Amino acid sequence: MKLKKVLGAGLVIAASAFLLAACGSNSSSSSSSSASNSKTFTRMEGDTIQTMDPSTNTDAISGQALIDTMDGFYRYNGKKLQPAIATSVAEPTNDGKTYTIKLRKDAKWANGDPVTAKDFVYGWRRTVDPKTASQYAYLYNQVENAQDIQSGKKSPDTLGIKALDDHTVEITLSEAVPYFNGLMTNPAFFPQNQKFVEKMGKKYGTSAKYALSNGPFILKGWTGTNNSWTESKNKDYWNAKAVKLNAVKVQVVKDPSTSLNLYQSGKLNDAILSGENAQQMKNDPAFTPRKQSSVFFVEMNQKTIPAFKNEKIRQAISMSINRKELVNKVLGNGSLAADNVTPQGLMDDPTTGKDFAKEAASKDSQYTTYNPKKAKQLFKEGLQEVGAKNVNVTLLGDDTDNAKKMNEYLQSTWQDNLPGLKVTLQNVPFKTRLTRSQNGQFDMVVSAWGADYPDPISFLDLFTTDNSYNNGKWSNSQYDQLVQDSKTTDVLNKEKRWDDLMQAQNIITEQQGVVPLYQRVEAHLVNKKVKNLQYSPANNYNFVTTYIKN
């Protein structure tokens, strides 16, 4: 979900030594913990919620808020997939193409309405309807008739989902999907209350009062643009007895030194660190590195900059980045240099058990290895091939201090290593960057993606020719076919599907369709009194059983 599920490029760069010296004298583990002496969990985000509409959400911050306040069929409790509105995790029939899901009868919306099978049918149809313009509609592609609906050939009511009765949903797929149950935890598949959505109209999801919960918490205090909000316990939640917290309070913090100060003063139970802050506190008992299924990468717009259609120029841009320096000296939070656009930890080789990303890197890491001499040569040859003496581009990024410093690093390394490349920086608010990226209003942009489900296709599918998230418009027909084969003809053959995905990964890495930067490891300070804080394969918290020990 994740980044974008566009994730912000903030929370990454070091703060000044002066600020660190000012706040680094106290141990976080022994600091005042007034926030933890209650049933309120206090945490931070790098930016504000963008929407609470499950159909149009694309970013990780909004996705977390939706998971906190809503339930779909299932919910991750750590790495374990558990029933939520469903009474059990369904086993498919009909060669993996049919799912019959029974729903619990005690689930309610916050307005008192029961959660029924019709709510899932309505929510799914609304998401795939072209009028909704959901960027996540492609996740439905293997649901019967979904692609024809999205292209306007069929009506949304032909989608392969129906309510057999008030508490039974039947889903029909066009092809089997090995990761289907895990995919159901994405908010794009959550139910929606038709009466409420239609009453709110265009205001639906734009602030707390225009959102409706059926989950463990109810969103309060979010006006649509403000930098703090509260998620209060939903007393009518079907599993309310399991919810120990009375509230989750969230504060937007964009400055890394501020997050450390807020933690040490007891105003945050969970703070995100970066740069020197993270390095300074890495031996603290509260230090918690969270390896995420998220990769940051640079997208190059082939429509605005025709030179980016040249493979050598793209390869040169990649090989001129010292990723180890980036993660160790600029990020400093334990993040991993990325050899390809798929992160570690998503899939193991069905034959050897080797990690997908690591095996791919063993074949094509030369395209992401720092090699300034080779990069300079490739860039020179690329310019000759496109008939240009230089390339002038603007790198789009967020307006936080952290994002600015990261982009300054990229600007410096590119201009130092690639004579003829001039990079201008443009820093805009997070929401503006998302909009401009989606509308193709950029030359280069640092983007990121977090896994919607634990499978490499969550990343590789993004860069197929017609995918709505392929902002840079890189295209390769062989790549497209391999991705398609992995989802159709080879979907039930583990070995063939693995080969399809591996070949696709090798193609996009060799051609540098996008330039991978790093796999994020997010450095946290988590108060030791916080217990049972579960973290999912899709990089989301589950606060249902979290509690604070006094």
Coordinates of N, CA and C in Angstrom, one line a residue, residues 56-232:
T56 N -9.6 5.6 -3.0 CA -8.6 6.5 -3.7 C -7.3 6.7 -2.9
N57 N -7.2 6.0 -1.7 CA -6.0 6.1 -1.0 C -4.8 5.5 -1.8
T58 N -3.6 6.2 -1.7 CA -2.4 5.6 -2.3 C -1.2 5.7 -1.4
D59 N -1.3 6.5 -0.4 CA 0.0 6.7 0.4 C -0.1 5.9 1.7
A60 N 1.1 5.6 2.3 CA 1.2 4.8 3.5 C 0.6 5.4 4.7
I61 N 0.7 6.7 4.8 CA 0.2 7.4 6.0 C -1.3 7.2 6.1
S62 N -2.0 7.5 5.0 CA -3.4 7.3 5.0 C -3.8 5.9 5.1
G63 N -3.0 5.0 4.5 CA -3.2 3.6 4.6 C -3.2 3.1 6.1
Q64 N -2.2 3.6 6.9 CA -2.2 3.2 8.3 C -3.4 3.7 9.0
A65 N -3.8 4.9 8.8 CA -5.0 5.4 9.4 C -6.3 4.6 9.1
L66 N -6.4 4.1 7.8 CA -7.5 3.3 7.4 C -7.4 1.9 8.1
I67 N -6.3 1.4 8.2 CA -6.1 0.1 8.9 C -6.4 0.2 10.4
D68 N -6.1 1.3 11.0 CA -6.4 1.6 12.4 C -8.0 1.7 12.6
T69 N -8.7 2.2 11.6 CA -10.1 2.6 11.8 C -11.1 1.7 11.1
M70 N -10.5 0.8 10.3 CA -11.4 -0.1 9.5 C -11.0 -1.5 9.5
D71 N -11.9 -2.4 9.2 CA -11.6 -3.8 9.0 C -12.1 -4.3 7.7
G72 N -11.3 -5.1 7.0 CA -11.7 -5.9 5.8 C -11.9 -7.3 6.2
F73 N -11.7 -8.2 5.3 CA -11.9 -9.6 5.6 C -10.9 -10.1 6.6
Y74 N -9.7 -9.7 6.5 CA -8.6 -10.2 7.3 C -7.7 -9.0 7.8
R75 N -6.9 -9.3 8.8 CA -6.0 -8.4 9.4 C -4.7 -9.1 9.8
Y76 N -3.6 -8.5 9.5 CA -2.3 -9.1 9.9 C -2.0 -8.8 11.3
N77 N -1.6 -9.8 12.1 CA -1.2 -9.7 13.4 C 0.3 -10.1 13.4
G78 N 1.2 -9.1 13.2 CA 2.5 -9.4 12.9 C 2.6 -10.0 11.5
K79 N 3.2 -11.2 11.4 CA 3.3 -11.8 10.1 C 2.1 -12.8 9.8
K80 N 1.3 -13.0 10.9 CA 0.2 -14.0 10.8 C -1.1 -13.3 10.3
L81 N -1.7 -13.9 9.2 CA -2.9 -13.4 8.7 C -4.1 -14.0 9.5
Q82 N -4.9 -13.1 10.0 CA -6.0 -13.6 10.9 C -7.4 -13.1 10.4
P83 N -8.5 -13.7 10.7 CA -9.8 -13.2 10.3 C -10.1 -11.9 11.0
A84 N -10.8 -11.1 10.3 CA -11.3 -9.8 10.8 C -12.9 -9.8 10.7
I85 N -13.4 -9.2 9.6 CA -14.8 -9.4 9.4 C -15.2 -10.8 8.9
A86 N -14.2 -11.5 8.3 CA -14.4 -12.9 7.9 C -14.3 -13.7 9.2
T87 N -15.0 -14.9 9.2 CA -15.0 -15.8 10.3 C -13.8 -16.7 10.3
S88 N -13.2 -16.9 9.1 CA -12.0 -17.7 8.9 C -11.3 -17.3 7.7
V89 N -10.0 -17.6 7.5 CA -9.3 -17.4 6.3 C -9.7 -18.4 5.2
A90 N -10.3 -17.9 4.2 CA -10.9 -18.8 3.2 C -9.9 -19.6 2.4
E91 N -10.2 -20.8 2.0 CA -9.5 -21.7 1.1 C -10.2 -21.6 -0.2
P92 N -9.5 -21.4 -1.3 CA -10.1 -21.3 -2.6 C -10.5 -22.6 -3.2
T93 N -11.5 -22.6 -4.0 CA -12.0 -23.8 -4.7 C -11.9 -23.5 -6.2
N94 N -12.3 -24.4 -7.1 CA -12.4 -24.2 -8.5 C -11.0 -23.8 -9.0
D95 N -10.0 -24.6 -8.7 CA -8.6 -24.4 -9.1 C -8.1 -23.0 -8.7
G96 N -8.5 -22.6 -7.5 CA -8.0 -21.3 -7.0 C -8.7 -20.1 -7.5
K97 N -9.8 -20.3 -8.2 CA -10.6 -19.1 -8.8 C -11.8 -18.7 -8.0
T98 N -12.2 -19.5 -7.0 CA -13.4 -19.1 -6.3 C -13.2 -19.1 -4.8
Y99 N -13.6 -18.0 -4.1 CA -13.4 -17.8 -2.7 C -14.8 -17.5 -2.1
T100 N -15.2 -18.4 -1.2 CA -16.5 -18.2 -0.5 C -16.2 -17.8 1.0
I101 N -16.5 -16.6 1.3 CA -16.1 -16.0 2.6 C -17.3 -15.7 3.5
K102 N -17.3 -16.4 4.6 CA -18.4 -16.1 5.6 C -18.0 -15.0 6.5
L103 N -19.0 -14.1 6.8 CA -18.7 -12.9 7.6 C -19.3 -13.1 9.0
R104 N -18.7 -12.4 10.0 CA -19.2 -12.4 11.3 C -20.5 -11.6 11.4
K105 N -21.4 -11.9 12.3 CA -22.7 -11.2 12.4 C -22.7 -10.1 13.4
D106 N -21.6 -9.9 14.1 CA -21.6 -8.9 15.1 C -20.7 -7.6 14.8
A107 N -20.3 -7.5 13.5 CA -19.6 -6.4 13.1 C -20.5 -5.2 12.7
K108 N -20.2 -4.0 13.2 CA -21.0 -2.8 13.0 C -20.2 -1.7 12.4
W109 N -20.9 -0.8 11.7 CA -20.3 0.5 11.4 C -20.5 1.4 12.6
A110 N -19.8 2.5 12.6 CA -19.8 3.4 13.8 C -21.2 4.2 13.8
N111 N -22.0 4.1 12.7 CA -23.3 4.7 12.7 C -24.4 3.7 13.2
G112 N -24.0 2.5 13.6 CA -24.9 1.5 14.0 C -25.3 0.5 13.0
D113 N -25.1 0.8 11.7 CA -25.4 -0.2 10.7 C -24.6 -1.5 10.8
P114 N -25.2 -2.6 10.5 CA -24.4 -3.8 10.5 C -23.5 -3.8 9.2
V115 N -22.3 -4.5 9.4 CA -21.4 -4.7 8.2 C -21.9 -5.9 7.5
T116 N -22.3 -5.8 6.2 CA -22.8 -7.0 5.5 C -22.1 -7.3 4.2
A117 N -22.4 -8.3 3.6 CA -21.8 -8.7 2.3 C -22.0 -7.6 1.3
K118 N -23.1 -7.0 1.3 CA -23.4 -5.9 0.4 C -22.4 -4.7 0.5
D119 N -21.9 -4.5 1.7 CA -20.9 -3.4 1.8 C -19.6 -3.8 1.1
F120 N -19.2 -5.0 1.1 CA -18.0 -5.4 0.3 C -18.3 -5.3 -1.2
V121 N -19.5 -5.8 -1.6 CA -19.8 -5.7 -3.0 C -19.8 -4.2 -3.5
Y122 N -20.4 -3.3 -2.7 CA -20.5 -1.9 -3.1 C -19.1 -1.3 -3.1
G123 N -18.3 -1.6 -2.1 CA -16.9 -1.0 -2.0 C -16.1 -1.5 -3.2
W124 N -16.1 -2.7 -3.5 CA -15.3 -3.3 -4.6 C -15.8 -2.7 -6.0
R125 N -17.1 -2.6 -6.2 CA -17.6 -2.1 -7.4 C -17.2 -0.6 -7.6
R126 N -17.3 0.1 -6.5 CA -16.9 1.6 -6.5 C -15.5 1.8 -6.8
T127 N -14.6 0.9 -6.3 CA -13.1 1.1 -6.5 C -12.8 0.8 -8.0
V128 N -13.4 -0.2 -8.6 CA -13.0 -0.5 -10.0 C -13.8 0.3 -11.0
D129 N -14.8 1.0 -10.6 CA -15.5 1.9 -11.5 C -14.6 3.0 -12.0
P130 N -14.5 3.2 -13.3 CA -13.6 4.2 -13.9 C -14.0 5.6 -13.4
K131 N -15.2 5.9 -13.0 CA -15.6 7.2 -12.5 C -14.9 7.5 -11.2
T132 N -14.5 6.5 -10.4 CA -13.8 6.7 -9.1 C -12.4 7.1 -9.3
A133 N -11.8 6.7 -10.5 CA -10.4 6.9 -10.8 C -9.5 6.5 -9.7
S134 N -9.7 5.3 -9.2 CA -8.8 4.7 -8.2 C -7.5 4.2 -8.9
Q135 N -6.4 4.7 -8.3 CA -5.1 4.2 -8.8 C -4.8 2.8 -8.4
Y136 N -5.5 2.3 -7.4 CA -5.4 0.9 -7.0 C -6.3 -0.1 -7.7
A137 N -7.1 0.4 -8.6 CA -8.0 -0.5 -9.3 C -7.3 -1.7 -10.0
Y138 N -6.1 -1.5 -10.4 CA -5.3 -2.5 -11.0 C -5.1 -3.8 -10.1
L139 N -5.2 -3.6 -8.8 CA -5.1 -4.7 -7.9 C -6.2 -5.7 -8.1
Y140 N -7.3 -5.3 -8.7 CA -8.4 -6.1 -8.9 C -8.3 -6.9 -10.3
N141 N -7.3 -6.7 -11.0 CA -7.2 -7.2 -12.4 C -7.5 -8.7 -12.5
Q142 N -7.3 -9.5 -11.5 CA -7.6 -10.9 -11.6 C -9.0 -11.3 -11.1
V143 N -9.7 -10.3 -10.7 CA -11.1 -10.5 -10.3 C -11.9 -10.5 -11.6
E144 N -12.8 -11.4 -11.8 CA -13.6 -11.5 -13.0 C -14.2 -10.2 -13.5
N145 N -13.9 -9.9 -14.7 CA -14.4 -8.7 -15.4 C -13.8 -7.4 -15.0
A146 N -12.9 -7.4 -14.0 CA -12.4 -6.1 -13.5 C -11.7 -5.3 -14.6
Q147 N -10.9 -5.9 -15.5 CA -10.2 -5.1 -16.5 C -11.2 -4.5 -17.5
D148 N -12.2 -5.3 -17.9 CA -13.2 -4.8 -18.8 C -14.0 -3.6 -18.2
I149 N -14.2 -3.7 -16.9 CA -14.9 -2.6 -16.2 C -14.1 -1.3 -16.2
Q150 N -12.8 -1.5 -15.9 CA -11.9 -0.4 -15.9 C -11.7 0.3 -17.2
S151 N -11.8 -0.5 -18.3 CA -11.7 0.1 -19.6 C -13.0 0.6 -20.2
G152 N -14.1 0.5 -19.4 CA -15.4 0.9 -19.9 C -16.2 0.0 -20.7
K153 N -15.7 -1.3 -20.8 CA -16.4 -2.2 -21.7 C -17.5 -2.9 -21.0
K154 N -17.5 -3.0 -19.7 CA -18.5 -3.6 -18.9 C -18.9 -2.8 -17.7
S155 N -20.1 -3.0 -17.2 CA -20.6 -2.3 -16.0 C -20.0 -2.8 -14.7
P156 N -19.8 -1.9 -13.7 CA -19.2 -2.4 -12.4 C -20.0 -3.5 -11.8
D157 N -21.3 -3.6 -12.1 CA -22.1 -4.6 -11.4 C -21.8 -6.0 -12.0
T158 N -20.9 -6.1 -13.0 CA -20.5 -7.4 -13.5 C -19.3 -7.9 -12.8
L159 N -18.7 -7.2 -11.9 CA -17.5 -7.6 -11.2 C -17.7 -8.9 -10.5
G160 N -16.7 -9.7 -10.4 CA -16.8 -11.1 -9.9 C -16.9 -11.1 -8.4
I161 N -17.9 -10.4 -7.8 CA -18.2 -10.5 -6.4 C -19.7 -10.4 -6.2
K162 N -20.2 -11.2 -5.3 CA -21.7 -11.1 -5.1 C -22.0 -11.5 -3.7
A163 N -23.1 -11.0 -3.1 CA -23.5 -11.4 -1.8 C -24.5 -12.5 -1.9
L164 N -24.1 -13.7 -1.4 CA -25.0 -14.9 -1.5 C -26.1 -14.7 -0.4
D165 N -25.8 -14.0 0.7 CA -26.7 -13.6 1.7 C -26.1 -12.5 2.5
D166 N -26.7 -12.0 3.5 CA -26.1 -10.9 4.3 C -24.7 -11.1 4.8
H167 N -24.4 -12.4 5.0 CA -23.1 -12.7 5.7 C -22.3 -13.7 4.9
T168 N -22.5 -13.8 3.6 CA -21.6 -14.6 2.7 C -21.3 -13.9 1.4
V169 N -20.0 -13.8 1.2 CA -19.5 -13.2 -0.1 C -18.9 -14.3 -0.9
E170 N -19.2 -14.3 -2.2 CA -18.5 -15.2 -3.2 C -17.7 -14.3 -4.2
I171 N -16.5 -14.7 -4.3 CA -15.6 -13.9 -5.2 C -15.1 -14.9 -6.3
T172 N -15.2 -14.4 -7.6 CA -14.8 -15.2 -8.7 C -13.6 -14.5 -9.4
L173 N -12.5 -15.2 -9.6 CA -11.3 -14.7 -10.2 C -11.2 -15.3 -11.6
S174 N -10.6 -14.5 -12.5 CA -10.3 -15.0 -13.9 C -9.1 -15.9 -13.9
E175 N -8.2 -15.7 -13.0 CA -7.0 -16.6 -12.8 C -6.7 -16.7 -11.3
A176 N -6.1 -17.8 -10.9 CA -5.8 -18.0 -9.5 C -4.7 -17.0 -9.1
V177 N -4.8 -16.5 -7.9 CA -3.8 -15.5 -7.3 C -3.3 -16.1 -6.0
P178 N -2.0 -16.5 -6.0 CA -1.4 -17.2 -4.9 C -1.4 -16.3 -3.6
Y179 N -1.4 -15.0 -3.8 CA -1.3 -14.1 -2.6 C -2.6 -13.4 -2.3
F180 N -3.7 -14.0 -2.8 CA -5.0 -13.3 -2.8 C -5.4 -12.9 -1.4
N181 N -5.4 -13.9 -0.4 CA -5.8 -13.6 0.9 C -5.0 -12.5 1.6
G182 N -3.7 -12.5 1.4 CA -2.9 -11.4 1.9 C -3.2 -10.0 1.3
L183 N -3.6 -10.1 0.0 CA -4.0 -8.8 -0.7 C -5.2 -8.2 -0.1
M184 N -6.1 -9.0 0.5 CA -7.3 -8.5 1.1 C -7.1 -7.6 2.3
T185 N -5.9 -7.5 2.8 CA -5.6 -6.6 3.9 C -5.4 -5.1 3.4
N186 N -5.3 -4.9 2.1 CA -5.1 -3.6 1.6 C -6.4 -2.8 1.7
P187 N -6.4 -1.6 2.1 CA -7.7 -0.8 2.3 C -8.5 -0.7 1.0
A188 N -7.9 -0.9 -0.2 CA -8.6 -0.9 -1.4 C -9.7 -1.9 -1.5
F189 N -9.6 -3.0 -0.7 CA -10.6 -4.1 -0.7 C -11.5 -4.0 0.6
F190 N -11.5 -2.9 1.3 CA -12.3 -2.8 2.5 C -13.8 -2.6 2.1
P191 N -14.7 -2.9 2.9 CA -16.1 -2.6 2.6 C -16.4 -1.1 2.8
Q192 N -17.5 -0.7 2.2 CA -17.9 0.7 2.3 C -19.4 0.8 2.4
N193 N -19.8 1.6 3.3 CA -21.3 1.8 3.6 C -21.9 2.7 2.6
Q194 N -22.7 2.1 1.7 CA -23.2 2.9 0.5 C -24.0 4.1 0.9
K195 N -24.9 3.9 1.9 CA -25.7 5.0 2.4 C -24.8 6.2 2.8
F196 N -23.8 5.9 3.6 CA -22.9 7.0 4.1 C -22.1 7.6 3.0
V197 N -21.5 6.8 2.1 CA -20.7 7.3 1.0 C -21.5 8.2 0.1
E198 N -22.7 7.8 -0.2 CA -23.5 8.6 -1.2 C -24.0 9.9 -0.5
K199 N -24.3 9.8 0.8 CA -24.7 11.0 1.5 C -23.6 12.0 1.6
M200 N -22.3 11.6 1.8 CA -21.2 12.5 1.9 C -20.8 13.0 0.5
G201 N -21.0 12.3 -0.5 CA -20.7 12.7 -1.9 C -19.2 13.0 -2.1
K202 N -18.8 14.1 -2.6 CA -17.4 14.4 -2.9 C -16.7 14.7 -1.6
K203 N -17.3 14.9 -0.5 CA -16.7 15.1 0.8 C -16.2 13.9 1.4
Y204 N -16.7 12.7 0.9 CA -16.3 11.4 1.6 C -14.8 11.3 1.7
G205 N -14.4 11.0 2.9 CA -13.0 10.7 3.2 C -12.1 12.0 3.3
T206 N -12.7 13.2 3.2 CA -11.8 14.4 3.2 C -11.6 14.9 4.6
S207 N -12.2 14.5 5.6 CA -11.9 14.8 7.0 C -12.6 13.8 7.9
A208 N -12.3 13.8 9.2 CA -12.8 12.8 10.1 C -14.3 12.7 10.1
K209 N -15.0 13.8 10.0 CA -16.4 13.8 10.1 C -17.1 13.2 8.8
Y210 N -16.3 13.1 7.8 CA -16.8 12.5 6.5 C -16.2 11.1 6.3
A211 N -15.7 10.5 7.4 CA -15.2 9.1 7.3 C -16.0 8.3 8.2
L212 N -16.1 7.0 7.9 CA -16.9 6.1 8.8 C -16.1 4.8 9.1
S213 N -16.1 4.6 10.4 CA -15.2 3.4 10.9 C -16.1 2.2 11.1
N214 N -15.5 1.0 10.9 CA -16.0 -0.2 11.3 C -14.9 -1.0 12.1
G215 N -13.8 -0.3 12.4 CA -12.6 -1.0 13.0 C -12.4 -0.7 14.4
P216 N -11.2 -1.0 14.9 CA -10.9 -0.8 16.3 C -10.9 0.6 16.9
F217 N -10.6 1.6 16.0 CA -10.6 2.9 16.4 C -11.4 3.8 15.5
I218 N -11.8 5.0 16.0 CA -12.5 6.0 15.3 C -11.7 7.2 15.1
L219 N -11.5 7.7 13.9 CA -10.7 8.9 13.7 C -11.4 10.2 14.2
K220 N -10.6 11.0 14.9 CA -11.1 12.3 15.4 C -10.1 13.3 15.2
G221 N -10.5 14.6 15.0 CA -9.6 15.7 15.0 C -8.9 15.9 13.7
W222 N -9.1 15.1 12.7 CA -8.5 15.4 11.4 C -9.4 16.2 10.5
T223 N -8.9 17.4 10.2 CA -9.8 18.3 9.4 C -9.5 18.2 7.9
G224 N -8.5 17.5 7.5 CA -8.2 17.4 6.1 C -6.8 17.9 5.8
T225 N -6.3 18.8 6.6 CA -5.0 19.4 6.4 C -4.1 19.5 7.6
N226 N -4.7 19.2 8.8 CA -4.0 19.5 10.1 C -2.9 18.4 10.4
N227 N -2.0 18.8 11.3 CA -0.8 17.9 11.5 C -0.9 17.1 12.8
S228 N -2.1 16.9 13.3 CA -2.3 16.0 14.4 C -3.7 15.4 14.4
W229 N -3.9 14.2 14.9 CA -5.2 13.6 14.9 C -5.2 12.5 16.0
T230 N -6.4 12.1 16.4 CA -6.6 11.1 17.4 C -7.4 9.9 16.9
E231 N -7.0 8.7 17.2 CA -7.8 7.6 16.9 C -8.3 7.0 18.2
S232 N -9.6 7.2 18.5 CA -10.2 6.8 19.8 C -10.8 5.4 19.7

